[in-house]
PDB file of C-alpha atoms in Angstrom:
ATOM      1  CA  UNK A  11       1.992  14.463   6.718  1.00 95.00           C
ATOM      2  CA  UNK A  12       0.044  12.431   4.014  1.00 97.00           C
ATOM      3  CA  UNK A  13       1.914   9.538   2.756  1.00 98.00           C
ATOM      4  CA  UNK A  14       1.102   6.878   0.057  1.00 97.00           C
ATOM      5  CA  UNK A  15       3.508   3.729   0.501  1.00 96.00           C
ATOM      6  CA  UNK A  16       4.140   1.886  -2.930  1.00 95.00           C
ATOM      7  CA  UNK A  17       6.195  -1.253  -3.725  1.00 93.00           C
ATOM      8  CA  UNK A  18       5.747  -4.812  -4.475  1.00 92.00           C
ATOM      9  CA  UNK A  19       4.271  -7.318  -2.144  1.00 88.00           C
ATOM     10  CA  UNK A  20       6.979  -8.072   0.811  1.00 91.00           C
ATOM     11  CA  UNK A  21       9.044  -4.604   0.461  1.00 95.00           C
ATOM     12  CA  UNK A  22       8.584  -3.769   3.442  1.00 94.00           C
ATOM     13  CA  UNK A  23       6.068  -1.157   3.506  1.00 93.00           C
ATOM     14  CA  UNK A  24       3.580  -2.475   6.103  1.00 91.00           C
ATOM     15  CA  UNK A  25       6.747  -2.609   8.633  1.00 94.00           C
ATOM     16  CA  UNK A  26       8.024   0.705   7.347  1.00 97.00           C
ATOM     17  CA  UNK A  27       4.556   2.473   7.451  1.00 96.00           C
ATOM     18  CA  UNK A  28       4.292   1.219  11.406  1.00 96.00           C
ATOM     19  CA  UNK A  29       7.371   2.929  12.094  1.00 97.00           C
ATOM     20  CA  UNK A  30       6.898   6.093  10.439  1.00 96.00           C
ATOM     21  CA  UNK A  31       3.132   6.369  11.899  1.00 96.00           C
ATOM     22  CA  UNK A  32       4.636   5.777  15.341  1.00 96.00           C
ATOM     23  CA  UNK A  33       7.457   8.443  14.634  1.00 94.00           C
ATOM     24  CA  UNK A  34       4.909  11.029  13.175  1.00 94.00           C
ATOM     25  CA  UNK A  35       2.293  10.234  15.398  1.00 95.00           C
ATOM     26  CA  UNK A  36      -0.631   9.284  12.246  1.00 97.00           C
ATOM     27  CA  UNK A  37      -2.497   6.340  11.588  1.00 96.00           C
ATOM     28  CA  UNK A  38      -0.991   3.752   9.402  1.00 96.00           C
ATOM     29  CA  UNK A  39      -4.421   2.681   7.306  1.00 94.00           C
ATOM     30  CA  UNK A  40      -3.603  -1.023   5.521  1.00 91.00           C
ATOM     31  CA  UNK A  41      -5.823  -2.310   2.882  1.00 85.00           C
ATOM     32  CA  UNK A  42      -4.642  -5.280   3.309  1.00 80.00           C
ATOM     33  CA  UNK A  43      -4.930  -5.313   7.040  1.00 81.00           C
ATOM     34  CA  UNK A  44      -8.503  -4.221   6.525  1.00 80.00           C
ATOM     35  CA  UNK A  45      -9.204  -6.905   3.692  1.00 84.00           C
ATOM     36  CA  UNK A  46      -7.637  -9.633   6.016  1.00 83.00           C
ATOM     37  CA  UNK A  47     -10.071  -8.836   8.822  1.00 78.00           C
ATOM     38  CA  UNK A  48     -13.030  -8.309   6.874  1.00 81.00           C
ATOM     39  CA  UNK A  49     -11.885 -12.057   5.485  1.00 86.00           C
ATOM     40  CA  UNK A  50     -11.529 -13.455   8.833  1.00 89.00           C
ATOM     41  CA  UNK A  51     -14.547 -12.084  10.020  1.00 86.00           C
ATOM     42  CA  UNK A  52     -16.155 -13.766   7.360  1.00 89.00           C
ATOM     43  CA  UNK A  53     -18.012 -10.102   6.268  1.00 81.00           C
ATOM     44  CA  UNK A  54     -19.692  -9.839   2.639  1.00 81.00           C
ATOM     45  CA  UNK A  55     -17.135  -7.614   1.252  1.00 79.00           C
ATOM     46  CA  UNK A  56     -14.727 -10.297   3.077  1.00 84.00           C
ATOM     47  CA  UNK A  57     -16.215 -13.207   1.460  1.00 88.00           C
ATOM     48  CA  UNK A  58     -15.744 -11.495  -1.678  1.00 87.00           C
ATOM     49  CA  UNK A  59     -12.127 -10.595  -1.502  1.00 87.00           C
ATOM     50  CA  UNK A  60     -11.318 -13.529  -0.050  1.00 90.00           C
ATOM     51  CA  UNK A  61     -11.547 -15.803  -3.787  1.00 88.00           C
ATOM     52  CA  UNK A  62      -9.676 -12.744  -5.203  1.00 88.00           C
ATOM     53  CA  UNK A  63      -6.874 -13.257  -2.996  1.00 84.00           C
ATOM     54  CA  UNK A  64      -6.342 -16.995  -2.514  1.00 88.00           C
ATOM     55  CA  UNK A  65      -5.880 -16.719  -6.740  1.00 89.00           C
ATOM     56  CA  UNK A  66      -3.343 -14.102  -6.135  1.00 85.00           C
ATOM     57  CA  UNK A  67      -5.362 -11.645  -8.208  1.00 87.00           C
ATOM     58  CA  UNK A  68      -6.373  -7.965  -6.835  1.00 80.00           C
ATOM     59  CA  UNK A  69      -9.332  -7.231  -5.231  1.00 85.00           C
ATOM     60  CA  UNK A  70     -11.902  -5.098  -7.270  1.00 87.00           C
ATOM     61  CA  UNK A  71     -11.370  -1.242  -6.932  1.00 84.00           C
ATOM     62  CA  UNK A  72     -15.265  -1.114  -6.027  1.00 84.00           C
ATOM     63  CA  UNK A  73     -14.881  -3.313  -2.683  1.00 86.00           C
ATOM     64  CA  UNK A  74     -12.159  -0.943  -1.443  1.00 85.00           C
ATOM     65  CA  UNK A  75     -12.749   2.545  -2.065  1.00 83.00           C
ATOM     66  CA  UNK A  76     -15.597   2.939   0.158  1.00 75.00           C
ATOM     67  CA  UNK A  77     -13.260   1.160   2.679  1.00 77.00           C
ATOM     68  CA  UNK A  78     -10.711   4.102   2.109  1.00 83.00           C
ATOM     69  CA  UNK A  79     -13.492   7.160   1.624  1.00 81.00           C
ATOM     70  CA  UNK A  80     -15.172   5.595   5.226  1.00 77.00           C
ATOM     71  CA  UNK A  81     -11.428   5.459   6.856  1.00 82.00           C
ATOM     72  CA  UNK A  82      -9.588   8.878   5.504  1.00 88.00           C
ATOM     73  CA  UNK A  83     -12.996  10.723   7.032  1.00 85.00           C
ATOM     74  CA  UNK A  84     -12.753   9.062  10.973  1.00 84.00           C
ATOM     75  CA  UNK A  85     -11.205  11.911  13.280  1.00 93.00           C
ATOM     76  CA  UNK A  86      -7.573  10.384  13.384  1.00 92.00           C
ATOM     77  CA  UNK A  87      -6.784  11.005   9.949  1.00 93.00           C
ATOM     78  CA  UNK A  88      -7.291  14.591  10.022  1.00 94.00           C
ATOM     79  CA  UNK A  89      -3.502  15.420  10.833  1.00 93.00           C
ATOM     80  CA  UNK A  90      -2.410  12.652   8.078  1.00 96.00           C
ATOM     81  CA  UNK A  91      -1.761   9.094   7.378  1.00 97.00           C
ATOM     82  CA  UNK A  92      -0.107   6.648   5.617  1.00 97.00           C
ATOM     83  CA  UNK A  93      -2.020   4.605   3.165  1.00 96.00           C
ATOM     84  CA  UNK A  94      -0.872   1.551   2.777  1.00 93.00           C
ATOM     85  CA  UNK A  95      -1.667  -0.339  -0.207  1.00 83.00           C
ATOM     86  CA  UNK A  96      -3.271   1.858  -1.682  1.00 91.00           C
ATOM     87  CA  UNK A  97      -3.740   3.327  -4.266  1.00 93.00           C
ATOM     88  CA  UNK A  98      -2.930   0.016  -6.531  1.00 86.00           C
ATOM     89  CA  UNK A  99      -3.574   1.373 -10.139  1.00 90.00           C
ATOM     90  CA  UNK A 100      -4.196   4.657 -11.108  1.00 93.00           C
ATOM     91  CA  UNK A 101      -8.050   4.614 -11.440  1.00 91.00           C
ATOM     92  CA  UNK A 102      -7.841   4.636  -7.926  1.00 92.00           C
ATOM     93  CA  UNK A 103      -4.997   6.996  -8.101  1.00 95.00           C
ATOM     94  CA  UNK A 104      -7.706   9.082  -9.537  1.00 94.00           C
ATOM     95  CA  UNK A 105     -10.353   8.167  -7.120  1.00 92.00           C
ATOM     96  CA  UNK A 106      -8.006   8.722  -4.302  1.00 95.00           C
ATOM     97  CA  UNK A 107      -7.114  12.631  -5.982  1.00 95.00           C
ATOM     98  CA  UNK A 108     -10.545  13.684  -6.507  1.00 94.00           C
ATOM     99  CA  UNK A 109     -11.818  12.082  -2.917  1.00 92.00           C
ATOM    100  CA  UNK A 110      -8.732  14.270  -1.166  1.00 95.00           C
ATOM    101  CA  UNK A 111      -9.909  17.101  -3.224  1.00 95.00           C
ATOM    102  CA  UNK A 112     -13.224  16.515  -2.003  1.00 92.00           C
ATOM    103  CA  UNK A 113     -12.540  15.956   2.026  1.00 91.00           C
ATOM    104  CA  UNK A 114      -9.905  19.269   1.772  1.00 93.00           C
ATOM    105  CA  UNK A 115      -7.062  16.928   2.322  1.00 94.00           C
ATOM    106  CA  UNK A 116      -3.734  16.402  -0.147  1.00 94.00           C
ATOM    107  CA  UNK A 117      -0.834  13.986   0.060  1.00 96.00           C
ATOM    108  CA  UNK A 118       2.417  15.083   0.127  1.00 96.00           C
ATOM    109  CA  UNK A 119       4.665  12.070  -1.089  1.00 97.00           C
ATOM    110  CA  UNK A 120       4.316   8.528  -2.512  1.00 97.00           C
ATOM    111  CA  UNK A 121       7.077   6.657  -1.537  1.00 97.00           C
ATOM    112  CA  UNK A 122       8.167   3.237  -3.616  1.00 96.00           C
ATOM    113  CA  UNK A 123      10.066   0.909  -1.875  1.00 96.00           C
ATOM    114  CA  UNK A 124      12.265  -0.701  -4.358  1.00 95.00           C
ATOM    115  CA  UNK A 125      13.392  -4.553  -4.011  1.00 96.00           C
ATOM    116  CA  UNK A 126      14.462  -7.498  -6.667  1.00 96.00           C
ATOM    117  CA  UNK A 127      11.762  -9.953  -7.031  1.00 95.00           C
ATOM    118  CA  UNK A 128      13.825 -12.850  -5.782  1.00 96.00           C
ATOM    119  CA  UNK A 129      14.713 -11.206  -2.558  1.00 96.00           C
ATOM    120  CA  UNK A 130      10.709 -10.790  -2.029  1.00 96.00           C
ATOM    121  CA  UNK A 131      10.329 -14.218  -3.026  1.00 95.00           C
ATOM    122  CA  UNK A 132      12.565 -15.090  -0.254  1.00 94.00           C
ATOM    123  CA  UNK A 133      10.832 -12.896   2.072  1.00 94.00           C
ATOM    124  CA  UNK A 134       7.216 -13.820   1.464  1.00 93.00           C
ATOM    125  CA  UNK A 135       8.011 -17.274   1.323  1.00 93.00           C
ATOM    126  CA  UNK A 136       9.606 -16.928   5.225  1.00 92.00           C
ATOM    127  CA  UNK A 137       6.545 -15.030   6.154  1.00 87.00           C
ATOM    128  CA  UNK A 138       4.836 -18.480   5.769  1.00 79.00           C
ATOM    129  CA  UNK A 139       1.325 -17.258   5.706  1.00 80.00           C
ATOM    130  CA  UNK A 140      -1.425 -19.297   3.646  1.00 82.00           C
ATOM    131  CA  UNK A 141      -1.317 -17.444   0.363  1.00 76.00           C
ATOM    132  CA  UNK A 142       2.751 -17.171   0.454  1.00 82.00           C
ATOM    133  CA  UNK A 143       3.010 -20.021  -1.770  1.00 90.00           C
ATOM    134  CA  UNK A 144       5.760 -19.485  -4.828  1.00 93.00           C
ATOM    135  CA  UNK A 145       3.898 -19.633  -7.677  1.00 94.00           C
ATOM    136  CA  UNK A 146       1.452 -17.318  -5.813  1.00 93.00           C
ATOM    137  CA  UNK A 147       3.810 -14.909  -5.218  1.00 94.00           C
ATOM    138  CA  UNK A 148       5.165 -14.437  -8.079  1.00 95.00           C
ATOM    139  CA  UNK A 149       1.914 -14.289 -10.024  1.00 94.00           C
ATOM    140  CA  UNK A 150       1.287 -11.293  -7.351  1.00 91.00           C
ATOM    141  CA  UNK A 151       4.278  -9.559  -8.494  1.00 94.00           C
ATOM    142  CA  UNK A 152       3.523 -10.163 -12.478  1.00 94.00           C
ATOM    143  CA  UNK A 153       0.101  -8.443 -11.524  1.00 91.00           C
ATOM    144  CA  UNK A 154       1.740  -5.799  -9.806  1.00 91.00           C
ATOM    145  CA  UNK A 155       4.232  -4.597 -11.881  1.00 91.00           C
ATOM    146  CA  UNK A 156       1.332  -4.586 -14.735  1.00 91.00           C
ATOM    147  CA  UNK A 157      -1.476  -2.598 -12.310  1.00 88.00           C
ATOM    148  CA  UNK A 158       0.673  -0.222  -9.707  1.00 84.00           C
ATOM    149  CA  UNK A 159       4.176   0.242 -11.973  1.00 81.00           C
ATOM    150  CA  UNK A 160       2.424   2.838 -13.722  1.00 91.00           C
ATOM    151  CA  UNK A 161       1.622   4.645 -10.152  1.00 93.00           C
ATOM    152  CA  UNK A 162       5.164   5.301 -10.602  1.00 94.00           C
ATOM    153  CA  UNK A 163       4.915   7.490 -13.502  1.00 93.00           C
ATOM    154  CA  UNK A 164       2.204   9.164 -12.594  1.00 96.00           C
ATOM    155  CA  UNK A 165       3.502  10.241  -8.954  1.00 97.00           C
ATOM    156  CA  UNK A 166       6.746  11.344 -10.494  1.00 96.00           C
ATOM    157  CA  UNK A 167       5.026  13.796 -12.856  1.00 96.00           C
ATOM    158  CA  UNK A 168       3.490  15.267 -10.160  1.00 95.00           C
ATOM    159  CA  UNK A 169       6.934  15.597  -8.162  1.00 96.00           C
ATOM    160  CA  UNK A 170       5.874  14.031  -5.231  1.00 97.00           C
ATOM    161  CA  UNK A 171       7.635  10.172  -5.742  1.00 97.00           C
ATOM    162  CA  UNK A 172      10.266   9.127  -3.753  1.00 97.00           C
ATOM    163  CA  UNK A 173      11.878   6.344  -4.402  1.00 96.00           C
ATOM    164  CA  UNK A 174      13.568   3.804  -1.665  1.00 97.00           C
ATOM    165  CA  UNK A 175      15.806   0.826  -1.193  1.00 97.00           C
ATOM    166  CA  UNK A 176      13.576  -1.705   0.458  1.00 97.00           C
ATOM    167  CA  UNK A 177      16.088  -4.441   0.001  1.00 96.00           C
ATOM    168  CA  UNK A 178      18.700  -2.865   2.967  1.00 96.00           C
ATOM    169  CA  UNK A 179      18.966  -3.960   6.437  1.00 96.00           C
ATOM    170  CA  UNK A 180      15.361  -2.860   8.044  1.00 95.00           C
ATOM    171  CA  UNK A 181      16.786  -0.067  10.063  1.00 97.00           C
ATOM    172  CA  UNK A 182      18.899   1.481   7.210  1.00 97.00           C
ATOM    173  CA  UNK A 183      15.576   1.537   5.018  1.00 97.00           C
ATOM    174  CA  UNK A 184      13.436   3.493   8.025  1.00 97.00           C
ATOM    175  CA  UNK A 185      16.499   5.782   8.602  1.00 96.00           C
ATOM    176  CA  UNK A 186      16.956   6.814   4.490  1.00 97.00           C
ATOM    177  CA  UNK A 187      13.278   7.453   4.602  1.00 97.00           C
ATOM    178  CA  UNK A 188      13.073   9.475   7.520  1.00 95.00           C
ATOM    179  CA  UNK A 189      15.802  12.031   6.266  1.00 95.00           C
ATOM    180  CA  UNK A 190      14.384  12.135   2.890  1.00 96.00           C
ATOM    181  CA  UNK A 191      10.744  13.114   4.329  1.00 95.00           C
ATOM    182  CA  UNK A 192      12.485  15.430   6.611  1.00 92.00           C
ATOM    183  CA  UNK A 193      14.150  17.239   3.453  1.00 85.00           C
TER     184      UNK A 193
END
């Protein structure tokens, strides 16, 4: 199974995408977990996403598709995956369409995780990391809703969106979205 995870910053889809890969037996492939070690280890393309990210803004589509062309190719992702962050806006919706045309590969749902911006305030703001600051996070979620909302849209016309509710109890979430990929 091929899965794109979509949803505001904090939804949940990192922990949901770990739990689903571990279920189905794929590898859960995070930008952001690939930004954040190219960051810490202080790598050009790190260097250069990191002043993107400590102003809350997204990094460039240019630093991360060759991340996700180089990743979708290595031998573990030939079964599927879960991507994680990506796409963000739908030139790389594009991108990511015309790459999986190109390495014989589809994707069979995006999934949006669903939760009110307060609640992810709340959450992000217990996470405590460095860039969790309010007025961060909620300029993360104004950029969100104006570059990935419309990933929405364009997954539904093509029948393959699936929407969650993010904001339930962490078990509920995983359970809802395992039936509804099982359907």
């Amino acid at each position: 199974m091929r899965l794109i995870f979509l949803g505001p910053p904090g939804a949940g889809k990192g922990t949901q995408a770990q739990r689903v890969s571990q279920r189905l037996g794929i590898p859960h492939i995070s930008t952001g977990d690939i930004l954040r070690q190219a960051v810490a280890n202080q790598t050009p393309l790190g260097q250069k996403a990191q002043s993107y990210m400590d102003r809350g803004d997204l990094v460039p589509d240019e630093l991360i598709l060759g991340l996700v062309r180089e990743r979708l190719q290595q031998d573990d992702a030939q079964s599927g995956w879960i991507l994680d962050g990506f796409p963000r806006n739908l030139s790389q919706a594009k991108f990511l369409d015309e790459l999986l045309a190109e390495i014989h590969q589809i994707c069979d749902r995006a999934v949006n995780f669903t939760v009110p911006d307060e609640e992810i305030v709340q959450r992000l703001m217990a996470r405590g990391r460095q860039d969790d600051k309010e007025e961060t996070i909620r300029h993360r979620l104004a950029v969100y809703r104006e570059a990935t909302a419309p990933l929405i849209q364009f997954y539904e016309q093509q029948s393959r969106l699936l929407s969650i509710d993010g904001s339930q109890e962490m078990d509920a979430v995983t359970e809802h979205l395992s039936q509804s990929l099982a359907a």
